[in-house]
XYZ file of C-alpha atoms in Angstrom:
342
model
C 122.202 155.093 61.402
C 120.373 158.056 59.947
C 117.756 156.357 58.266
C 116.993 154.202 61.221
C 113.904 155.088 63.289
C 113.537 153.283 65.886
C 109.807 151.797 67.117
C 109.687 152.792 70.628
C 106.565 152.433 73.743
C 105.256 155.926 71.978
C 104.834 153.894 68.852
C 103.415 150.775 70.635
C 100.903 152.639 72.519
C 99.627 154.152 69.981
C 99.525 150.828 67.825
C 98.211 148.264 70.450
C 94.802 147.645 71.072
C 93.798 146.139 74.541
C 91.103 144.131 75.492
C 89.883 143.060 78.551
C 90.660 138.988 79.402
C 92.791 138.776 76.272
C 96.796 140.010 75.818
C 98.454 141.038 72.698
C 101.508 140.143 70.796
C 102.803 143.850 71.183
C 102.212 143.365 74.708
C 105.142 141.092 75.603
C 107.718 141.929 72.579
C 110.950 144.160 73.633
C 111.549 147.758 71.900
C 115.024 149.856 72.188
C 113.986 152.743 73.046
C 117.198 154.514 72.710
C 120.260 152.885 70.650
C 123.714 153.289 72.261
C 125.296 150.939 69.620
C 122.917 148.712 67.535
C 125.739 145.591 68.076
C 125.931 146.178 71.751
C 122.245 146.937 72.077
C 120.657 144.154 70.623
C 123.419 141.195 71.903
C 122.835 142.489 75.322
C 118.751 141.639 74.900
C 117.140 138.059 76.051
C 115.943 137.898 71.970
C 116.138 135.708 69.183
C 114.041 137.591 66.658
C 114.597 141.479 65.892
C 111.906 142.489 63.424
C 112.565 145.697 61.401
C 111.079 146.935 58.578
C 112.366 148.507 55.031
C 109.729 151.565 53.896
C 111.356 152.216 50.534
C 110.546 151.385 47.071
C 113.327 153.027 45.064
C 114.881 149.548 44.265
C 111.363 148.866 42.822
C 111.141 152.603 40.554
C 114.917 151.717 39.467
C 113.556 148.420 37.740
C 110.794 149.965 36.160
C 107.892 148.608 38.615
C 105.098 149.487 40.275
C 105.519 151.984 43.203
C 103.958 150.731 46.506
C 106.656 148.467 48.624
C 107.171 151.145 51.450
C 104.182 150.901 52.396
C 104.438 146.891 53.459
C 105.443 147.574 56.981
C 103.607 150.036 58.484
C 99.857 147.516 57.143
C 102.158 144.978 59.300
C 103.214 145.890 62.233
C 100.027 147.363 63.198
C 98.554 143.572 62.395
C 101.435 141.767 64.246
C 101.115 143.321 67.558
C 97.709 143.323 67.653
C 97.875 139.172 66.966
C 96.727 137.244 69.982
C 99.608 136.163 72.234
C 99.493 132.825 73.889
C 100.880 129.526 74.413
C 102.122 128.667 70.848
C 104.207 131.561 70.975
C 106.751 132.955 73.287
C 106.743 137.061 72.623
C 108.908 138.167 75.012
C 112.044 136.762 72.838
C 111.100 138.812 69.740
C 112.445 142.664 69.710
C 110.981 144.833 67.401
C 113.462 147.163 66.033
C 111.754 149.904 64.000
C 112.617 150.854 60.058
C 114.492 152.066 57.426
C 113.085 155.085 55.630
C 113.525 157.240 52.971
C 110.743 159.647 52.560
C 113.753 162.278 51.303
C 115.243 160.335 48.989
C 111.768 158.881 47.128
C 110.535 162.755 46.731
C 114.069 162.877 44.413
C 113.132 160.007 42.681
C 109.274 160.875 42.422
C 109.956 164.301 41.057
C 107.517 165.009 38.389
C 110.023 167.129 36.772
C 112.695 164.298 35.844
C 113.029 162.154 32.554
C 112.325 158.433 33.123
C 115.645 157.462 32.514
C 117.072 160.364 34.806
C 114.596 158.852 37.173
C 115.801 155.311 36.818
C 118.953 156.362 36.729
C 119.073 157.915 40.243
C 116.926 155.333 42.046
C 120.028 153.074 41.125
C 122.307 154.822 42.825
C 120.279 155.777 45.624
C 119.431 152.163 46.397
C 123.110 151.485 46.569
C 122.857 153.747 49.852
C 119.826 151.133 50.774
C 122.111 148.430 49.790
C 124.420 149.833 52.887
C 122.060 150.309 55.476
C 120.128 146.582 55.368
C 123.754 144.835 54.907
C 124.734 147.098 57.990
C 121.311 146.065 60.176
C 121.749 142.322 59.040
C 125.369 142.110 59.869
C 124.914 143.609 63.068
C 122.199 141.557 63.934
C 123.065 138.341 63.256
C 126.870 138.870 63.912
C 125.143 139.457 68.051
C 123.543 135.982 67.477
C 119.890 136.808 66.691
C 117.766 135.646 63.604
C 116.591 139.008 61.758
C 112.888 139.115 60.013
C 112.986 142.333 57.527
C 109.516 142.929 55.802
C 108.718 145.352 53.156
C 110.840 147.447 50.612
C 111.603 145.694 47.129
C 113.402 142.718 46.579
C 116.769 144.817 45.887
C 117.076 143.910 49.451
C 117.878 140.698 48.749
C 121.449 141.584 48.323
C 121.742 143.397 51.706
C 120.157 140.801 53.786
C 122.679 137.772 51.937
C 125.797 140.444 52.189
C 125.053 141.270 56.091
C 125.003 137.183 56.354
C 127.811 136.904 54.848
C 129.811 139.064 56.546
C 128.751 138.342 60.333
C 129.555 134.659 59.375
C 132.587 135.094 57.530
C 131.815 133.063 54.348
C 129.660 132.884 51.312
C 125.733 131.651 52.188
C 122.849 130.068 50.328
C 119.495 131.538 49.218
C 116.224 130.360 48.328
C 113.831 132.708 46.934
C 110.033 131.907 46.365
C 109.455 133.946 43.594
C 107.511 134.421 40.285
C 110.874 135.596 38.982
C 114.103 135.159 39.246
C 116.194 138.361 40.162
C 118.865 137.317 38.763
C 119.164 140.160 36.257
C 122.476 141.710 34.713
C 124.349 143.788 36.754
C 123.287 147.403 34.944
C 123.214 149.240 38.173
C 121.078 148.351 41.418
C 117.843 147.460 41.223
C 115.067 145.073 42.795
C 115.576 142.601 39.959
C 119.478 141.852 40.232
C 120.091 141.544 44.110
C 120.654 137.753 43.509
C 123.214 138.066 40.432
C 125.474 141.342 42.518
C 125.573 138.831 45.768
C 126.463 135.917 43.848
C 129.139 137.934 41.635
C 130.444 139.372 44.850
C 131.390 135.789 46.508
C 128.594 136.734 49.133
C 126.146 134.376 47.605
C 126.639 130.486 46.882
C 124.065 128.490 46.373
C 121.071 129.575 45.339
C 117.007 127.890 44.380
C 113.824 129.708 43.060
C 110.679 127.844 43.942
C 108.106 128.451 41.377
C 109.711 130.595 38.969
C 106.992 131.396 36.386
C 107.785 130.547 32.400
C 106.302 133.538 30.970
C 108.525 136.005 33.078
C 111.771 134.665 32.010
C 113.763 135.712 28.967
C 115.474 132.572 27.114
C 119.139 134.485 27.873
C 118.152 134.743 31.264
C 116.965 131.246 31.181
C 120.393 129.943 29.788
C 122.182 131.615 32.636
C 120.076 130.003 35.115
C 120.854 126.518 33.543
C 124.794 127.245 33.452
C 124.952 128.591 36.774
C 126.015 125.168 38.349
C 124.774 126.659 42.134
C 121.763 127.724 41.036
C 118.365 125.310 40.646
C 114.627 125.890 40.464
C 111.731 125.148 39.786
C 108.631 125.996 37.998
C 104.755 126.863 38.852
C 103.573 125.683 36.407
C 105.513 122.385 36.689
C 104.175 122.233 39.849
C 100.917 123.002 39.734
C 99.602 123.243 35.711
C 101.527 120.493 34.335
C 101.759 118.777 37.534
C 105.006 117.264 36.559
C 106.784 118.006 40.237
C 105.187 117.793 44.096
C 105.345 120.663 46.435
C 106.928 118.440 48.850
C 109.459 116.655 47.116
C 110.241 120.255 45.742
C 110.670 121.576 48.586
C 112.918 118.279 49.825
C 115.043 119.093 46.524
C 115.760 122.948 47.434
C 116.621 122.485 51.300
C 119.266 119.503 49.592
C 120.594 122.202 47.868
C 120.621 125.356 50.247
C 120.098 123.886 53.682
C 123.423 122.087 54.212
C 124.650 125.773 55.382
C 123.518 128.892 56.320
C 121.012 130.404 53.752
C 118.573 133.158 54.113
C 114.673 132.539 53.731
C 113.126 135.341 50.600
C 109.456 135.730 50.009
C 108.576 137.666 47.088
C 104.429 138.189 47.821
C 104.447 138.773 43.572
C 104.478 134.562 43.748
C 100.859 134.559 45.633
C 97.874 134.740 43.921
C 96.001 138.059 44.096
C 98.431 140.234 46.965
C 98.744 143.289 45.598
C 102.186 143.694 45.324
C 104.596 145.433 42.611
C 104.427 142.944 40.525
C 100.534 140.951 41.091
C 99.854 137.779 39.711
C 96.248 136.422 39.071
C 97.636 132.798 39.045
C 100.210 131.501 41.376
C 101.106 129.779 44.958
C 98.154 130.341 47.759
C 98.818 132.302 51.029
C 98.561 127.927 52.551
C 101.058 126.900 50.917
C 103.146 130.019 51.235
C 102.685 129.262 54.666
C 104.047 126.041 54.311
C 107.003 126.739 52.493
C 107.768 129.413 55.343
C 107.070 126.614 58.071
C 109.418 123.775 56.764
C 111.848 126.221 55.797
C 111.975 127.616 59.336
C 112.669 124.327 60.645
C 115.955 123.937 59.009
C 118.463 124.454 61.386
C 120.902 126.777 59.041
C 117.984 129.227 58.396
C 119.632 132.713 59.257
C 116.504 135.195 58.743
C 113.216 135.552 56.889
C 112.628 138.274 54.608
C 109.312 138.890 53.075
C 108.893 141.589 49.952
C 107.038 143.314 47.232
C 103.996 143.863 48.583
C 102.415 147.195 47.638
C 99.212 147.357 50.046
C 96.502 150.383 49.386
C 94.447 151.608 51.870
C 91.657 149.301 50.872
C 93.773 146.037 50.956
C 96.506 146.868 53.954
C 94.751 145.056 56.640
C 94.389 141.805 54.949
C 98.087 142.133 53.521
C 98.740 143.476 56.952
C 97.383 139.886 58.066
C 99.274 137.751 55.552
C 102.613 138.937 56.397
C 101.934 138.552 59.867
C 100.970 135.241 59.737
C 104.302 134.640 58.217
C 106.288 136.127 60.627
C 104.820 133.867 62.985
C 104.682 130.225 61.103
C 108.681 131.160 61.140
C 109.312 132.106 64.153
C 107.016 129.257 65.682
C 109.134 126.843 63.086
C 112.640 128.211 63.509
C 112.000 128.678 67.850
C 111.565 124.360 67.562
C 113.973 123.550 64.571
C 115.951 121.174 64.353
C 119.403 121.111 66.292
């Protein structure tokens, strides 16, 4: 894979920071240093976790948003290794992959010279060739019988993750996505805000719930096709937590009944936490705790097939502490999903 680079003991050296009488996360995980065949590679690995990253944000620019998403991974991974490793996790069984990027392809999109709509236009196709490479990484990983975690990029990845499911398992799989909004868009060409509607036109996706969808972001056609899509619920934030007219838990009961019964895939869309800079910031929505939560008990469900988390758009000021809420994702999963249920 051309866009593929992988993260190798250069890369960790230069990202881990030892410390006498204490050992790090990046210490104990397992790199590829040089791929053979990324099937073959990864099943022949003692892993269950293979952690790569997506730096691109042409999904994003092809739905009109804020530019910033490729940037998620590299505030993370320098976080995530440098996280404390101990008892209540076992590194050794996570392998850390490396990333997608596309540094050519966003200077074509970013070129000052082009028309917005020759811009849009082109960061549609071009995340079709994204589309391709995550489905590829996803199949490949899960079809060798590991559990993928894919940070960063826009939530056009969405479809690759559910299509790469799909197609190492042979049948259609469930989604829920905790999300502000629902991505459920028409299909006008690809873009970060229809990855939900091409998988679930495509047979790839069945069932699908959005936790905390947020009334003001929804148009009322877009609402309608929610409501007449028989395999697709959600919910409301502000039902949950304005009007108070629903209970995180019970919610969160309600959308495992109606993805967990098979194999569904775990999205996080940071836009539905208060105040993470991200392409599409909120001032008013879930906390990082209860994100945290929702991560956890989703982890434990024994058909969870990977975690993806997306849309953050750190800055230099804020990557550390965005850096530090992914992270702590990655880990309430993995901790979850290692002790699930069986």
């Amino acid at each position: 894979m051309q866009n593929l680079i992988l993260f190798t003991s250069n890369h960790l050296k230069s990202t881990v920071k030892t410390r006498k009488g204490e050992t790090k996360l990046g210490e104990h995980v397992q790199l590829i240093n040089n791929l053979t065949t990324i099937y073959e590679d990864i099943k022949a690995l003692d892993v269950d976790y293979v952690i790569f990253g997506v730096c691109e944000d042409i999904g994003v620019i092809a739905n009109h948003g804020k530019s910033g998403t490729y940037k998620a991974w590299d505030a993370t991974i320098k976080i995530l290794l440098n996280t404390q490793s101990n008892a209540f996790l076992n590194a050794k069984k996570i392998l850390v992959l490396g990333y997608l990027e596309y540094e050519e392809q966003l200077k074509f999109v970013k070129d000052e010279s082009l028309t917005d709509k020759k811009r849009v236009a082109l960061a549609r196709k071009l995340t079709e060739t994204v589309d391709e490479d995550v489905s590829h990484l996803v199949f490949s990983i899960i079809k060798a019988g590991k559990t993928p975690i894919i940070i960063g990029g826009g939530h056009n990845n969405a479809y690759g993750n559910i299509k790469g499911t799909s197609l190492a398992l042979k049948q259609p799989v469930n989604a829920i996505n905790f999300d502000a909004h629902h991505d459920f868009r028409p299909e006008e060409g690809r873009h970060s805000g229809n990855g939900f509607s091409y998988a679930y036109n495509e047979g790839f996706l069945k069932n699908y719930f959005i936790f905390g969808l947020h009334e003001n972001y929804i148009s009322q056609k877009s609402l309608e096709t929610l409501n007449e899509t028989k395999s697709i619920e959600y919910n409301t934030f502000e039902a949950l937590y304005v009007r108070k007219e629903q209970g995180f838990s019970d919610e969160l009961k309600r959308a495992i009944a109606h993805v967990g019964n098979s194999s569904f895939g775990i999205e996080v869309d940071c836009d539905a936490i208060e105040n993470v800079p991200s392409s599409a910031m909120t001032p008013s929505g879930f906390s990082s705790s209860k994100a945290r939560q929702f991560v956890n008990k989703l982890g434990q469900q024994k058909n969870a097939k990977y975690l993806h988390i997306c849309e953050a758009a750190p800055s230099k000021k804020n990557k550390a502490q965005v850096g530090k809420l992914i992270s702590y994702l990655i880990i309430d999963f993995i901790k979850a999903h290692a002790n699930r249920n069986s």
